[in-house]
Coordinates of C-alpha atoms (C1' of nucleotides) in Angstrom, one line a residue:
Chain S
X55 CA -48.9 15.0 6.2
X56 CA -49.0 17.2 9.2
X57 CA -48.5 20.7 9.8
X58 CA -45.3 21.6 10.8
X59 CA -45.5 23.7 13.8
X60 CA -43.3 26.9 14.5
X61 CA -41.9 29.4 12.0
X62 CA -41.3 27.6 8.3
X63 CA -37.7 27.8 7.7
X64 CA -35.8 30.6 5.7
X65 CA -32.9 29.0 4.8
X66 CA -31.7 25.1 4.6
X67 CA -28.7 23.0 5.6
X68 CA -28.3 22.0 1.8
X69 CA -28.1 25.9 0.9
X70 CA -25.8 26.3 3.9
X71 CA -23.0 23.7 2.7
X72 CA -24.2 24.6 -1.4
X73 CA -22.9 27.8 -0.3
X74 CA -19.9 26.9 2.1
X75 CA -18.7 25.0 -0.9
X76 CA -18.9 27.9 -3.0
X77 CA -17.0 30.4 -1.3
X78 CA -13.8 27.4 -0.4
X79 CA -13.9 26.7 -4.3
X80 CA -13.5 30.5 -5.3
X81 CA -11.4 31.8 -2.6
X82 CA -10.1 29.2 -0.4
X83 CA -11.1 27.3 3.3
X84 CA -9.7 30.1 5.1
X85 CA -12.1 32.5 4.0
X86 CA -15.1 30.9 4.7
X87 CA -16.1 32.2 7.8
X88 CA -19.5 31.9 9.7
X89 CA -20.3 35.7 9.1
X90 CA -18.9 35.8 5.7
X91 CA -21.5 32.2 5.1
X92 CA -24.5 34.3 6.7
X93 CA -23.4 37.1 4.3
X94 CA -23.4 35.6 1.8
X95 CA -26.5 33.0 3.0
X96 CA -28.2 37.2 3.5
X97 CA -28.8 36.1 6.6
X98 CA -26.9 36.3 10.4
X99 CA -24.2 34.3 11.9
X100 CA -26.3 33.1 14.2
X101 CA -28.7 31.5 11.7
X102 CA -26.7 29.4 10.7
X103 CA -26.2 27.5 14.1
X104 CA -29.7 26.1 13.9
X105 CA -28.8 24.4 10.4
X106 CA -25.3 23.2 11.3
X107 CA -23.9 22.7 15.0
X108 CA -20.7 25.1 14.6
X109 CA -18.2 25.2 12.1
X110 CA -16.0 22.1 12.6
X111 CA -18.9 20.1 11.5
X112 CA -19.2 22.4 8.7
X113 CA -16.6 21.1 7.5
X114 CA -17.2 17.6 8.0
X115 CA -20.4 17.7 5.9
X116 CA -18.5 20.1 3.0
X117 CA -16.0 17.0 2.7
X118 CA -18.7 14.6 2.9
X119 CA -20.4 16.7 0.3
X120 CA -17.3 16.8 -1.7
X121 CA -16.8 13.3 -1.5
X122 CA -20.5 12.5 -2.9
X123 CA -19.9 14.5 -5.9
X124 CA -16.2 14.0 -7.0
X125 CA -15.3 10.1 -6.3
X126 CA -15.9 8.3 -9.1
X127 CA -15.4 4.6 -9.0
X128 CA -12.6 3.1 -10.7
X129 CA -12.6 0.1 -13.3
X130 CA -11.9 -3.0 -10.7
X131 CA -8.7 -5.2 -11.6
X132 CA -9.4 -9.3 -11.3
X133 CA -6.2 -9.3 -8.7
X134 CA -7.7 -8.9 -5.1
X135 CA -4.2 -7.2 -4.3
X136 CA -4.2 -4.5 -7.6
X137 CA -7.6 -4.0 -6.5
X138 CA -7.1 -2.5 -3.4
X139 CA -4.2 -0.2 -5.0
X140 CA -6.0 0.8 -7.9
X141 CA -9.1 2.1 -4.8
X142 CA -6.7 3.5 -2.2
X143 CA -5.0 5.5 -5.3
X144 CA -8.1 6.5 -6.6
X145 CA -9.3 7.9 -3.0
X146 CA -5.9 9.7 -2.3
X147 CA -6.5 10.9 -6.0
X148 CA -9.7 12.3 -5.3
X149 CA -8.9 14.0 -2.0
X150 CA -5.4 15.0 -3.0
X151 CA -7.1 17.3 -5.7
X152 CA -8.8 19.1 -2.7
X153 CA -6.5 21.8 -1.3
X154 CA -8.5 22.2 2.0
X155 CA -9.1 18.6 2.9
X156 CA -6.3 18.6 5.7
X157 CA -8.2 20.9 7.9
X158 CA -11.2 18.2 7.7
X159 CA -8.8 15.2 8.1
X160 CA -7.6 16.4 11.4
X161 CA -11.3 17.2 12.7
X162 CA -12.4 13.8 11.6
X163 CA -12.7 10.8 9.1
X164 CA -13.7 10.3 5.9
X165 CA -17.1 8.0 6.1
X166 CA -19.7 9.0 4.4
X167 CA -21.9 7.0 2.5
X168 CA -20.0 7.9 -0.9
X169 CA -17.0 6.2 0.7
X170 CA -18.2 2.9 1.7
X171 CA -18.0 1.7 -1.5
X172 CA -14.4 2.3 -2.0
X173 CA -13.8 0.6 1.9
X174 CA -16.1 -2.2 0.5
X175 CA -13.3 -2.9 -2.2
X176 CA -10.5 -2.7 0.1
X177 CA -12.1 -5.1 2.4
X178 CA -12.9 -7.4 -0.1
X179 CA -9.5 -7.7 -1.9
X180 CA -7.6 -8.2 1.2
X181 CA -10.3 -11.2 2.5
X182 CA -9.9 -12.3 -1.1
X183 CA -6.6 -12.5 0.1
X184 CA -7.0 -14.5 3.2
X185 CA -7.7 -12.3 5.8
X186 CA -10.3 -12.2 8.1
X187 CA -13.0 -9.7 8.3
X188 CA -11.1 -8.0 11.1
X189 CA -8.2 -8.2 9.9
X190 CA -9.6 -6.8 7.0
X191 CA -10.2 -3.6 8.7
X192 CA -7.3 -3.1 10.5
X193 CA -5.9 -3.6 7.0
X194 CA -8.0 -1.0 5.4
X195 CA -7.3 1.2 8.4
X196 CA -3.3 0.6 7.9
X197 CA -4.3 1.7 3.9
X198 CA -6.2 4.5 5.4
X199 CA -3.3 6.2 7.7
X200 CA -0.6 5.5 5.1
X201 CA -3.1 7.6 2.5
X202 CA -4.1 10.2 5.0
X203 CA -0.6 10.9 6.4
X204 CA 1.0 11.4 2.8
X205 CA -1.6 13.9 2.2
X206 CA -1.0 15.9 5.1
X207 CA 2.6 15.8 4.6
X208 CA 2.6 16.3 0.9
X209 CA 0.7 19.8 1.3
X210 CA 3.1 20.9 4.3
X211 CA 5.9 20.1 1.9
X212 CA 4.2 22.3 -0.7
X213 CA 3.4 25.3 1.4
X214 CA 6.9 25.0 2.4
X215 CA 8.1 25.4 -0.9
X216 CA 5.7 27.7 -1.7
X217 CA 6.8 30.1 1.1
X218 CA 10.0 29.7 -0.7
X219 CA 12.5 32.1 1.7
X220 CA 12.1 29.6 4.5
X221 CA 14.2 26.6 2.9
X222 CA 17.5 28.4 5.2
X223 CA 16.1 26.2 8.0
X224 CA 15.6 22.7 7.2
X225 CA 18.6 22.9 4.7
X226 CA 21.4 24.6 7.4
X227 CA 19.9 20.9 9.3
X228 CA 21.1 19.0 6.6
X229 CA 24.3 21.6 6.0
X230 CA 25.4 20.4 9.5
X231 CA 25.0 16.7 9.4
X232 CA 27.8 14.7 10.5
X233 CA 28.5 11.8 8.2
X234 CA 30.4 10.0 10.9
X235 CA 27.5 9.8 13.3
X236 CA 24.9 9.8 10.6
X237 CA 26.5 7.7 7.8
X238 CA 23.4 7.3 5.6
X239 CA 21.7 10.7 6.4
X240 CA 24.8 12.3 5.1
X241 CA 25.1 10.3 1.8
X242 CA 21.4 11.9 0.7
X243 CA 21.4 15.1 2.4
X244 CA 22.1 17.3 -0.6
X245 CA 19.4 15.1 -2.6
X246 CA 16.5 15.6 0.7
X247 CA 14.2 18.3 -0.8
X248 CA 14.6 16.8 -4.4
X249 CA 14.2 12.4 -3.5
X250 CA 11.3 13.9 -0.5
X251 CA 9.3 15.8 -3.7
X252 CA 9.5 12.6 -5.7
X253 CA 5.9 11.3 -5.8
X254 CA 6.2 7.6 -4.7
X255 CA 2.7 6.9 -2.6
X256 CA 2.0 3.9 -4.9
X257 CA 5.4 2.2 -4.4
X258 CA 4.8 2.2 -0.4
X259 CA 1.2 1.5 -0.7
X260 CA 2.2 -1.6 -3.1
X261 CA 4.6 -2.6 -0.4
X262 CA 2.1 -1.9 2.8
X263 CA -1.0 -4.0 1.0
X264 CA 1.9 -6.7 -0.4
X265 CA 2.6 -6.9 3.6
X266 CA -0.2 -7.3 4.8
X267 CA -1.6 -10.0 2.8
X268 CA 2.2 -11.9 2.9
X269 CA 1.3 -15.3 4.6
X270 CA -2.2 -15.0 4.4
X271 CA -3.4 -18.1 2.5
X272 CA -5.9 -16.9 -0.4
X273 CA -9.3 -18.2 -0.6
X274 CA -13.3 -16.4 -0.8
X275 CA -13.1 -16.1 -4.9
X276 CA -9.7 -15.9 -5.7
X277 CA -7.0 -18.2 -6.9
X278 CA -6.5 -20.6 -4.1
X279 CA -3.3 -22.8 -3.4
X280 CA -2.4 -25.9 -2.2
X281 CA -3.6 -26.2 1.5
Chain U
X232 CA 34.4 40.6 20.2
X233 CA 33.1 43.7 18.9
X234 CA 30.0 45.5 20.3
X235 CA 27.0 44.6 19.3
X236 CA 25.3 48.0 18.0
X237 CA 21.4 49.3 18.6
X238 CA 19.4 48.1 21.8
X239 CA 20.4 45.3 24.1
X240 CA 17.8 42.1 23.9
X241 CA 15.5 42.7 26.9
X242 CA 13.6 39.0 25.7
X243 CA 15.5 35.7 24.0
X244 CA 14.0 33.2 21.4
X245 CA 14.7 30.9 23.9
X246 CA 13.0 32.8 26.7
X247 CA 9.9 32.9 24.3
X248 CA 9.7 29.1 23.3
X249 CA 10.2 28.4 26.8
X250 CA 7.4 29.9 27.6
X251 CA 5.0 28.7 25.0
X252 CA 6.3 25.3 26.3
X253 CA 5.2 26.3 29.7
X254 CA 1.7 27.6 28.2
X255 CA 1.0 24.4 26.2
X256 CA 1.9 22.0 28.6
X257 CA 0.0 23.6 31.4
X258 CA -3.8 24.8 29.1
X259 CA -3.3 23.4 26.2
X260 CA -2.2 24.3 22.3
X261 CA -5.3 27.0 21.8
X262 CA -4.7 28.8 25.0
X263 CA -1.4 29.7 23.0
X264 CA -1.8 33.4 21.3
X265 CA 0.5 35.6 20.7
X266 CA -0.8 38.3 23.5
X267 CA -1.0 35.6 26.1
X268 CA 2.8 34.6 25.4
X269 CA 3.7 37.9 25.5
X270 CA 1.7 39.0 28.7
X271 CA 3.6 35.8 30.3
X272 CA 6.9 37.1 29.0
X273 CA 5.7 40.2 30.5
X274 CA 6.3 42.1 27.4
X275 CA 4.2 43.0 24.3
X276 CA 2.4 40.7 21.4
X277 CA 5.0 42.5 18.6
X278 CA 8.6 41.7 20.4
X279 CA 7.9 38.4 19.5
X280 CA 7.6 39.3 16.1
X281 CA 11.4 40.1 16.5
X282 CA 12.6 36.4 17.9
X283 CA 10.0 34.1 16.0
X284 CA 8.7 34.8 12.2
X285 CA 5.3 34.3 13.2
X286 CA 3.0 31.5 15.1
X287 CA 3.0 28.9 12.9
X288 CA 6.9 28.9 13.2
X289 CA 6.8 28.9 17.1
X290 CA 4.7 26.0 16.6
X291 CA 7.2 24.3 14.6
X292 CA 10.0 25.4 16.9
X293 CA 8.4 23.7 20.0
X294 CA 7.8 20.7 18.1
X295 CA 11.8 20.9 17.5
X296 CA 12.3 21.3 21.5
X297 CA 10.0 18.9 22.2
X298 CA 11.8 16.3 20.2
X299 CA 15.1 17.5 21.1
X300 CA 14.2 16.9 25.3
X301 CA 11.8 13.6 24.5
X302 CA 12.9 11.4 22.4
X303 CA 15.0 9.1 24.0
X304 CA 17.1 6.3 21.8
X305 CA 15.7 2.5 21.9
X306 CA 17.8 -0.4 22.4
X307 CA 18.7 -1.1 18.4
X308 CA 17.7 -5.1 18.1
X309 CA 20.3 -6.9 15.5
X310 CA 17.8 -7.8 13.0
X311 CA 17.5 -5.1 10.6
X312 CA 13.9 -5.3 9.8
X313 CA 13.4 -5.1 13.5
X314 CA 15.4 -2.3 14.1
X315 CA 13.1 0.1 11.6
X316 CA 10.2 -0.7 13.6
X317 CA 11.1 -0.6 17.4
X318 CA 12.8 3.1 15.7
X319 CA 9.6 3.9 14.0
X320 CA 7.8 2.8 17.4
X321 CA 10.0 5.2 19.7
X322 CA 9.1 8.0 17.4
X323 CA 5.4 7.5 17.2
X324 CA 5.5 6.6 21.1
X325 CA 7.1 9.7 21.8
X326 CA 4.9 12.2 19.2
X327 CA 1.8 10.6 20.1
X328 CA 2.4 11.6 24.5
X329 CA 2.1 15.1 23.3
X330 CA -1.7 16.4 22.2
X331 CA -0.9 19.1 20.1
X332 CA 1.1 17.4 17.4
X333 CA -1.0 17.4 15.3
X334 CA -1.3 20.8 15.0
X335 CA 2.1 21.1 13.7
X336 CA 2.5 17.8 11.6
X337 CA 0.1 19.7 9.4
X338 CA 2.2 22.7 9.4
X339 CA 5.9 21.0 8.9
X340 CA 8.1 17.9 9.0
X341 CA 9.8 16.6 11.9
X342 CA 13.4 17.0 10.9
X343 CA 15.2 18.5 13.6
X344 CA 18.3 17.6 14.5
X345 CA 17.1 15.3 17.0
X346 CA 15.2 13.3 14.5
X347 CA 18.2 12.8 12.8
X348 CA 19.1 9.6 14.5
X349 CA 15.7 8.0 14.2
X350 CA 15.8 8.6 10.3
X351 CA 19.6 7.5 9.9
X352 CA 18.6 4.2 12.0
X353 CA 15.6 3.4 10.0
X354 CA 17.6 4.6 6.5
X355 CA 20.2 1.9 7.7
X356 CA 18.1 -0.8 8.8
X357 CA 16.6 -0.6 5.4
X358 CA 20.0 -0.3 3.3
X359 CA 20.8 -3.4 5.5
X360 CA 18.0 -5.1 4.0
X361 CA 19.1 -4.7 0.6
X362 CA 18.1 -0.9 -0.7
X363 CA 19.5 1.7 -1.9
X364 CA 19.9 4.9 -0.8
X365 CA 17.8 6.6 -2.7
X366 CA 14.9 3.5 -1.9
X367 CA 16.3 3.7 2.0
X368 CA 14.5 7.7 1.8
X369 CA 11.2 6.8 -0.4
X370 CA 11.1 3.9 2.6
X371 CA 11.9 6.5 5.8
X372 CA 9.2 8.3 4.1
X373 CA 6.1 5.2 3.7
X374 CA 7.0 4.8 7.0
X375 CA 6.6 8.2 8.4
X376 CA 3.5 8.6 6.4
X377 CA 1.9 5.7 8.0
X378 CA 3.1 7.1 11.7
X379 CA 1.9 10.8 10.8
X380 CA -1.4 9.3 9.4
X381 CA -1.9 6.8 12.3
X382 CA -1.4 9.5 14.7
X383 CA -4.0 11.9 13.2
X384 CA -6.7 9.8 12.7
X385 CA -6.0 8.2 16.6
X386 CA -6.2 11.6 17.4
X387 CA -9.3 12.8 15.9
X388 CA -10.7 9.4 16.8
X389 CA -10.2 9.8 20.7
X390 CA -11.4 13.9 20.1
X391 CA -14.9 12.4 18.6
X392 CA -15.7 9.8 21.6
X393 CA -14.6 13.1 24.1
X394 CA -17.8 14.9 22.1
X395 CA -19.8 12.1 23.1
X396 CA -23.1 13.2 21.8
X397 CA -21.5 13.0 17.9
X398 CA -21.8 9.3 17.7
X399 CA -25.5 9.7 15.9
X400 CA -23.6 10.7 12.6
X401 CA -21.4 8.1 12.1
X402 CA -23.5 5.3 13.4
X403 CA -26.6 6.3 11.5
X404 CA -23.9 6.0 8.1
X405 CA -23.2 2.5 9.6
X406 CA -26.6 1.6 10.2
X407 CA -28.4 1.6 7.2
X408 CA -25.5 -0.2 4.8
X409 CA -26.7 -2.2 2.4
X410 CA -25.9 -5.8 3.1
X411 CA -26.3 -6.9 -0.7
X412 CA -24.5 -3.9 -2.0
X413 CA -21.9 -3.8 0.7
X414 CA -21.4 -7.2 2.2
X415 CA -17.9 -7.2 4.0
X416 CA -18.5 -3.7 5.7
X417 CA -22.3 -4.9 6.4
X418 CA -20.0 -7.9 8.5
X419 CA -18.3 -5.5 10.9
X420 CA -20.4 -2.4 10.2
X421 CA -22.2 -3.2 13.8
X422 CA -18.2 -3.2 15.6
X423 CA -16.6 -0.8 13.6
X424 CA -16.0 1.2 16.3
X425 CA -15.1 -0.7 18.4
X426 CA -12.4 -2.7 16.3
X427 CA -11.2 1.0 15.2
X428 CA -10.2 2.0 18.9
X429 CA -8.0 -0.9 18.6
X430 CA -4.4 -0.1 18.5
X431 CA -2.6 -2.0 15.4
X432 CA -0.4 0.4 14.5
X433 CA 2.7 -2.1 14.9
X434 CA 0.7 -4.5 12.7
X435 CA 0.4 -2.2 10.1
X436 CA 4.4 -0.8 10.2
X437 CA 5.6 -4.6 10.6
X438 CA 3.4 -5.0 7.1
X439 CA 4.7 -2.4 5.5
X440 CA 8.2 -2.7 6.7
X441 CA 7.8 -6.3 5.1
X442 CA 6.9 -4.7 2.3
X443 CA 9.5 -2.8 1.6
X444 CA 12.2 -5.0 2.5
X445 CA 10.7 -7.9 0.3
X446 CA 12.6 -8.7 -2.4
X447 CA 15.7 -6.8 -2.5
X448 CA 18.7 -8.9 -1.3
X449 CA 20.3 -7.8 2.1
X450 CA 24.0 -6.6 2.1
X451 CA 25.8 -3.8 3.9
X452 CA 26.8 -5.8 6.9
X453 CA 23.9 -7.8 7.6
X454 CA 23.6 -11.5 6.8
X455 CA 23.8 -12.5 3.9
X456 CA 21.4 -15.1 1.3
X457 CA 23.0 -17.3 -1.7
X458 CA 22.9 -14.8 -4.6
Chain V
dA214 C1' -39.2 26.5 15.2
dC215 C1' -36.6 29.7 13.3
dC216 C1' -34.3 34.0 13.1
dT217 C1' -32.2 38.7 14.7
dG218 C1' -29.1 42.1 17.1
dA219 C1' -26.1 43.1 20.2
dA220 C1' -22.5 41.7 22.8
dC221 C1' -18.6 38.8 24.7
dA222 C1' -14.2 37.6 24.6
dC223 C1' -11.1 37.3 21.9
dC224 C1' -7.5 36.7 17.5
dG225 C1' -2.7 37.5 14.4
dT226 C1' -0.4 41.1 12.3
dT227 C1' 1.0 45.8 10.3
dC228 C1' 2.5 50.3 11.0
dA229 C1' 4.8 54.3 12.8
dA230 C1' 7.1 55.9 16.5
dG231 C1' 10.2 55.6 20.3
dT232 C1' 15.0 54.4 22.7
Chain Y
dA124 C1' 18.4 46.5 17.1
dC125 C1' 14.9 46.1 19.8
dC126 C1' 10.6 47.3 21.8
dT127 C1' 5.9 49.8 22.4
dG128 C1' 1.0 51.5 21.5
dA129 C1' -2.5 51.9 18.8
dA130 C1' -5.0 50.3 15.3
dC131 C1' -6.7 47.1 11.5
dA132 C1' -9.5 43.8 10.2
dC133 C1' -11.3 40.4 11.7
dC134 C1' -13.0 35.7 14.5
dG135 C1' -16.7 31.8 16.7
dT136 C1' -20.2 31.7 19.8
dT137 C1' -23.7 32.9 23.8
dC138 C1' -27.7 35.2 25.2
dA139 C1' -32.1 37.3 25.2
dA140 C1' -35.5 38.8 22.5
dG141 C1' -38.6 38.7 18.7
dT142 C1' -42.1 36.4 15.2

DNA sequence: ACCTGAACACCGTTCAAGT
DNA sequence: ACCTGAACACCGTTCAAGT
């Protein structure tokens, strides 16, 4: 069409994540670094600003970008309430496989275009269930914080134990525990560490969808019962 | 007892959280370095080194002080179901008044002492309702999750609408769903920020609380059903 | 429009030495 | 044992200038 006016470009926002990605795969988020991208980019720091607006958004489009490539949709279950199990899982199995993604969560959310699809589903099964279109997204948002925050606290857990001389602190908590003022504390205390590394983010997420569509009366597909 | 031997402390580890309290409270978590603290303390960056590990363990530490002097006990309602969630609620109330939480919730648990009593109160409430011990934990844990992941995405949430020129992204994501290929997000795509902001975060616990507690027959000093 | 070079205003932490 | 000074090895971003 038109001439483009000004100076063609050098280097692309597609080569700047491409390359972002690169460097977090081999050697880890904290080394990708907006001299270390231009480096790498051969290119300046200051480049790269005119391609992405700093490096918090960086990020955003790396998970974004991560999320386009690496979510692949699952086989759908006919049960509206398996269905939106088997998607939540298969998102928190995607992004758990992700060391870095913490850092992103924290800056912002996951909703890119690859991820509608797997909100879609989550929507759908709970109004499949009964409940309203709004109350299907504060429903998918309850799925959503329950997903994100066992994430975050799954990989604090395991850089605790992998910075394995700092257990003297949380444990010497747990040494001291009264078991007259804290009866049920102090009849798992030894267990903490060992029942906490357990993996059991399907048995609360069954529970959390199972509440929420309680009482809702089925209907848009489903099974429906007597009104 | 007997003298201490070497050089008297001139600086405390509580003299130093103190002050990073001060700090954080008054500019903010990222106006916390190590050479500011130390300026403030009106010593040098490395005689912190000898009363915290490093700064990701001061962070933790003033998340311990800050539970320690804010988290005040709610009246404990009779019904045990009840009882986990106005708990649940006084933590999240509590963690979400203070900004830089999240900062730390990535870093480490809450399980100070402090915290003790909210997890033995929602460990009971749940044993009440007919778990075990073990199942009271795995529930503590859903239930913390949720809170943790609530929190973060609130927070991130609220951090996007202060950058007030970001909306484009998002929106631009929303607005060109595919109604055919995504019909129930297509429905709210247009108020999905606005029915976001919303705060359902009790919704969502009472849920999963209901959850959990469904099914298993109550005991322990509650009321009891025909077996 | 796109890129460069230099500079600003910082970081957390290690190390060797002092008292 | 506790503290200091200097140094290491970096950061993200702004600004003014070039093409």
């Amino acid at each position: 069409m038109s001439q483009r006016k000004g100076r063609p470009p050098r280097i692309s926002r597609a080569e700047v994540v491409e390359t972002a990605r690169r460097i977090v795969d081999e050697e880890g988020v904290d080394r990708l670094t907006m001299r270390r991208l231009a480096k790498e980019i051969g290119s300046t720091p200051m480049a790269l600003y005119h391609h992405v607006r700093d490096k918090e958004r960086l990020l955003v489009l790396l998970l974004d970008d991560y999320a386009a490539r690496n979510m692949h949709r699952p086989e759908l279950p006919d049960d509206p309430r398996e269905r939106v199990v088997v998607v939540a899982a298969a998102i928190r199995r995607t992004l758990a496989a992700c060391p870095w993604i913490v850092e992103v969560l924290t800056a912002d959310d996951l909703m890119s275009e690859a991820a509608l699809w797997f909100v879609e589903q989550i929507m759908d099964g709970l109004i499949e269930c009964g409940l309203a279109p709004d109350e299907a997204v504060h429903g998918y948002r309850a799925v959503w914080y329950y997903t994100v925050g066992e994430m975050i606290v799954r990989a604090a857990g395991e850089r605790r134990r992998a910075d394995d001389d700092r257990p003297t602190y949380r444990e010497r908590v747990f040494a001291e525990v009264d078991a007259a003022e804290l009866p049920r504390v102090a009849l798992v205390a030894r267990r903490w560490a060992e029942l906490t590394a357990e993996d059991t983010y399907l048995d609360g997420l069954r529970a959390l969808v199972d509440g929420l569509t309680a009482g809702a009366r089925p209907g848009g597909g489903g099974e429906r019962r007597t009104p």
